[in-house]
mmCIF file with all atom_site columns, C-alpha atoms in Angstrom:
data_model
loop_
_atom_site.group_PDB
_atom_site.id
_atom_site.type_symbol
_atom_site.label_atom_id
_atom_site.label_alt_id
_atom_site.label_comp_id
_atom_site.label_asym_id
_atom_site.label_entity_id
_atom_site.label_seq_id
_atom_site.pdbx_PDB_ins_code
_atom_site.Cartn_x
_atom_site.Cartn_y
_atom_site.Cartn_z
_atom_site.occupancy
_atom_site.B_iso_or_equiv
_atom_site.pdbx_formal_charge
_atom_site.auth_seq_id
_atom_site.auth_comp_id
_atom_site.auth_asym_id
_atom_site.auth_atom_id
_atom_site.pdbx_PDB_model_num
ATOM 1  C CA . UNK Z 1 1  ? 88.175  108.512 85.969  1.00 0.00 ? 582 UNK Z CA 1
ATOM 2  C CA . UNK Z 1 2  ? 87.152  106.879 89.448  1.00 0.00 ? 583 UNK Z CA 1
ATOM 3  C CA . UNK Z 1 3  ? 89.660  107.023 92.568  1.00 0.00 ? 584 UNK Z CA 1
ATOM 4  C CA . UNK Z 1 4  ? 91.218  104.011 91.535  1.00 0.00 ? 585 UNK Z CA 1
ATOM 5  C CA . UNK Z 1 5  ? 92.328  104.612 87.841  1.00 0.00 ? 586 UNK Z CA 1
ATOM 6  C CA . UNK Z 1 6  ? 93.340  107.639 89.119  1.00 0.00 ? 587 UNK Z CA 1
ATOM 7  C CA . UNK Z 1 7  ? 95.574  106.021 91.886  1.00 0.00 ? 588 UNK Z CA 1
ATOM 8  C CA . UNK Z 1 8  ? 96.626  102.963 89.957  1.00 0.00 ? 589 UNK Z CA 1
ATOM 9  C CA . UNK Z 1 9  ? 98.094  105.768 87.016  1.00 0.00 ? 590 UNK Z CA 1
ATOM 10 C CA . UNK Z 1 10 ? 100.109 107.858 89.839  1.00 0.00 ? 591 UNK Z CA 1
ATOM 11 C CA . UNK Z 1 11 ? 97.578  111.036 89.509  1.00 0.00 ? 592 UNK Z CA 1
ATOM 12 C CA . UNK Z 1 12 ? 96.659  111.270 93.059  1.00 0.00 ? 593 UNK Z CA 1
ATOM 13 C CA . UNK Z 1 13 ? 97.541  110.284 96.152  1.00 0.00 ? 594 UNK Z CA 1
ATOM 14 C CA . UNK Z 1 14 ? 95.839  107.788 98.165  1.00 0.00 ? 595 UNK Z CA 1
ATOM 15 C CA . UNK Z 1 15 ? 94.231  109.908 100.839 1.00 0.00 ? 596 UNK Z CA 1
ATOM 16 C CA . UNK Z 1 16 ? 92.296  111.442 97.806  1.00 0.00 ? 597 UNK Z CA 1
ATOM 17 C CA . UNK Z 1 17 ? 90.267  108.532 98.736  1.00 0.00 ? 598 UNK Z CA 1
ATOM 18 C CA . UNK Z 1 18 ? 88.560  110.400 101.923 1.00 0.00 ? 599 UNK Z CA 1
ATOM 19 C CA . UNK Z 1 19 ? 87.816  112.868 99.229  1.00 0.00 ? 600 UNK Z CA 1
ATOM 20 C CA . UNK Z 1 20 ? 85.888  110.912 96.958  1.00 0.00 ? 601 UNK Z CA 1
ATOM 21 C CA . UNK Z 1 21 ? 83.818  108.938 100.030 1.00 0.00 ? 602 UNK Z CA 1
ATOM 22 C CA . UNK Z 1 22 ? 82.893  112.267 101.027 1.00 0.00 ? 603 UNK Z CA 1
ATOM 23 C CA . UNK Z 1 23 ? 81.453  113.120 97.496  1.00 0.00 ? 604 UNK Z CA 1
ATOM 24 C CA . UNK Z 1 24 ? 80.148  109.883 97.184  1.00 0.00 ? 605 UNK Z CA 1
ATOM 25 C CA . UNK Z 1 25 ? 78.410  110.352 100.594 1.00 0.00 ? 606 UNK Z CA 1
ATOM 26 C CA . UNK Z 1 26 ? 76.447  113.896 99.694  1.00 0.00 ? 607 UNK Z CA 1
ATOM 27 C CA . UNK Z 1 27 ? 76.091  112.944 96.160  1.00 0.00 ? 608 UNK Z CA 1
ATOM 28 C CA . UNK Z 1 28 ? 72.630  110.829 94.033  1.00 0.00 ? 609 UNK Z CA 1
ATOM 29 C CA . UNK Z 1 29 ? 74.456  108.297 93.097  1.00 0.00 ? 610 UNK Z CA 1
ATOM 30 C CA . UNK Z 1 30 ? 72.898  105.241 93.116  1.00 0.00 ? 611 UNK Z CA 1
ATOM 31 C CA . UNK Z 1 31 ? 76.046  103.026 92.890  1.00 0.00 ? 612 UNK Z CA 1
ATOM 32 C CA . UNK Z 1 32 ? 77.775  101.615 95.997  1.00 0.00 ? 613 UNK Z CA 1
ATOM 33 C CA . UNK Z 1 33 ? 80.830  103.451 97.098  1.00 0.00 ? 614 UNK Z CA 1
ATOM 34 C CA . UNK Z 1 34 ? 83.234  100.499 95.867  1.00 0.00 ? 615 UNK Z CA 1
ATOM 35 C CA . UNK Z 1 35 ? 81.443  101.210 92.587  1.00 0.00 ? 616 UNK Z CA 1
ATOM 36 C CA . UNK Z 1 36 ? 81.966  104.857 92.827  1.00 0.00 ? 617 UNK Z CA 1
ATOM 37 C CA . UNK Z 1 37 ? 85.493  103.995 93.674  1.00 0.00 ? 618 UNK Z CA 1
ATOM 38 C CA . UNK Z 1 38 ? 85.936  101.739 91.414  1.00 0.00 ? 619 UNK Z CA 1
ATOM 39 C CA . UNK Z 1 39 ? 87.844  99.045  93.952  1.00 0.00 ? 620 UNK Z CA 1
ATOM 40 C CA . UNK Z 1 40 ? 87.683  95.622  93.260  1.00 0.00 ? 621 UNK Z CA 1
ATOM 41 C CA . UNK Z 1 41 ? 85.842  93.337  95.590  1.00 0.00 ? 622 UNK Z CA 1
ATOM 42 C CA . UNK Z 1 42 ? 89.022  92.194  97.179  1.00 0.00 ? 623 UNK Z CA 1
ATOM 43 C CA . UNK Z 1 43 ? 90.127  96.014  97.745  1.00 0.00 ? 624 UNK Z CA 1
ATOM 44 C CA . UNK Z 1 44 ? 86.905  96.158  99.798  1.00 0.00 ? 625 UNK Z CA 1
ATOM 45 C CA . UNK Z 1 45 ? 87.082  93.675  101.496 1.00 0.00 ? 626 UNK Z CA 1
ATOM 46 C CA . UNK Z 1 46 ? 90.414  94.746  102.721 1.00 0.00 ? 627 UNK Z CA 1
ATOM 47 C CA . UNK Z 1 47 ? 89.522  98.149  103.737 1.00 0.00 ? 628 UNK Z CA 1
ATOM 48 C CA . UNK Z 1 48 ? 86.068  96.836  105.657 1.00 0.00 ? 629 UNK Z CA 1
ATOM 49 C CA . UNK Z 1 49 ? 87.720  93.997  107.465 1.00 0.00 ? 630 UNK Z CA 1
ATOM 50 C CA . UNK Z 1 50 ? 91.125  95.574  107.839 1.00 0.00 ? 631 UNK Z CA 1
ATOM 51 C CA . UNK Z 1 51 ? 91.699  99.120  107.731 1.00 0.00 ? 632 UNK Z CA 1
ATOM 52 C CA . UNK Z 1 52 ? 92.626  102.181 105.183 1.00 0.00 ? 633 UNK Z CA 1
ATOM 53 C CA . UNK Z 1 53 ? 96.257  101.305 106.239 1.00 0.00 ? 634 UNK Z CA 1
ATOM 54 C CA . UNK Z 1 54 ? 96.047  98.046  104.484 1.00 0.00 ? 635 UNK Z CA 1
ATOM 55 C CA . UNK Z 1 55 ? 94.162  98.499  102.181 1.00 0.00 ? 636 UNK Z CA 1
ATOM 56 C CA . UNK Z 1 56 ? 96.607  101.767 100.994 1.00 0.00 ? 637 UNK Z CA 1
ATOM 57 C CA . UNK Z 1 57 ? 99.012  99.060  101.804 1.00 0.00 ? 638 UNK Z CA 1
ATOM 58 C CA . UNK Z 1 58 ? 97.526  96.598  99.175  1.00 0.00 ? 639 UNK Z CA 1
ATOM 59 C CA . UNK Z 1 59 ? 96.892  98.920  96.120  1.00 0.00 ? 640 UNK Z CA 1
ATOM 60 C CA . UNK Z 1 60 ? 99.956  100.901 96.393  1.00 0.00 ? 641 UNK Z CA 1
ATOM 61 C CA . UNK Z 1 61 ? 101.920 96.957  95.874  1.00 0.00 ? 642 UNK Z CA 1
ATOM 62 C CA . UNK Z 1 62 ? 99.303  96.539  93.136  1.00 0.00 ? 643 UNK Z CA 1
ATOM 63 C CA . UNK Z 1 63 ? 100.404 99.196  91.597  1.00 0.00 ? 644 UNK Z CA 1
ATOM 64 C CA . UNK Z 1 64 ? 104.339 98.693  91.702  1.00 0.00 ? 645 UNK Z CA 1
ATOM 65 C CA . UNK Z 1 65 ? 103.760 95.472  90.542  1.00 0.00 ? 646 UNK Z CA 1
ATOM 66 C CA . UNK Z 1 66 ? 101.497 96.830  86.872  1.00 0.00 ? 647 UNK Z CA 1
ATOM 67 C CA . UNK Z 1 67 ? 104.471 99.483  86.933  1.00 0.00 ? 648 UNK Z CA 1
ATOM 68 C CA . UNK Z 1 68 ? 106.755 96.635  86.355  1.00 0.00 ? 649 UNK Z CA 1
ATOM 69 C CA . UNK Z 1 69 ? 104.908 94.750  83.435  1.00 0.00 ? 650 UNK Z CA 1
#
């Protein structure tokens, strides 16, 4: 499971996160790290032009909400 399945299910925390960027980082992985991560476009977008604040902010919101459906 990537970062965010993993977040979105309440298995890990979100500063797990630092974690996987660093595997990503010394890892042969070909993908891009919002691949690796598996964050939508939008989630990246919010963590490059914001900050890991927001976007923590942002999927931890997503997440209530798909708790509630």
């Amino acid at each position: 499971m990537k970062f965010r399945e993993q977040f979105m299910a309440g298995m890990i925390e979100f500063d797990e996160i630092f974690d996987y960027t660093e595997d990503w980082n010394f890892s042969d992985e070909i993908c891009t790290l919002r691949e690796y991560l598996g964050l939508t476009e939008e989630e990246e977008d919010i963590w490059v032009s914001q900050s890991d604040d927001a976007l923590e902010l942002f999927m931890t919101k997503e997440r209530s909400e798909a708790e509630k459906e």
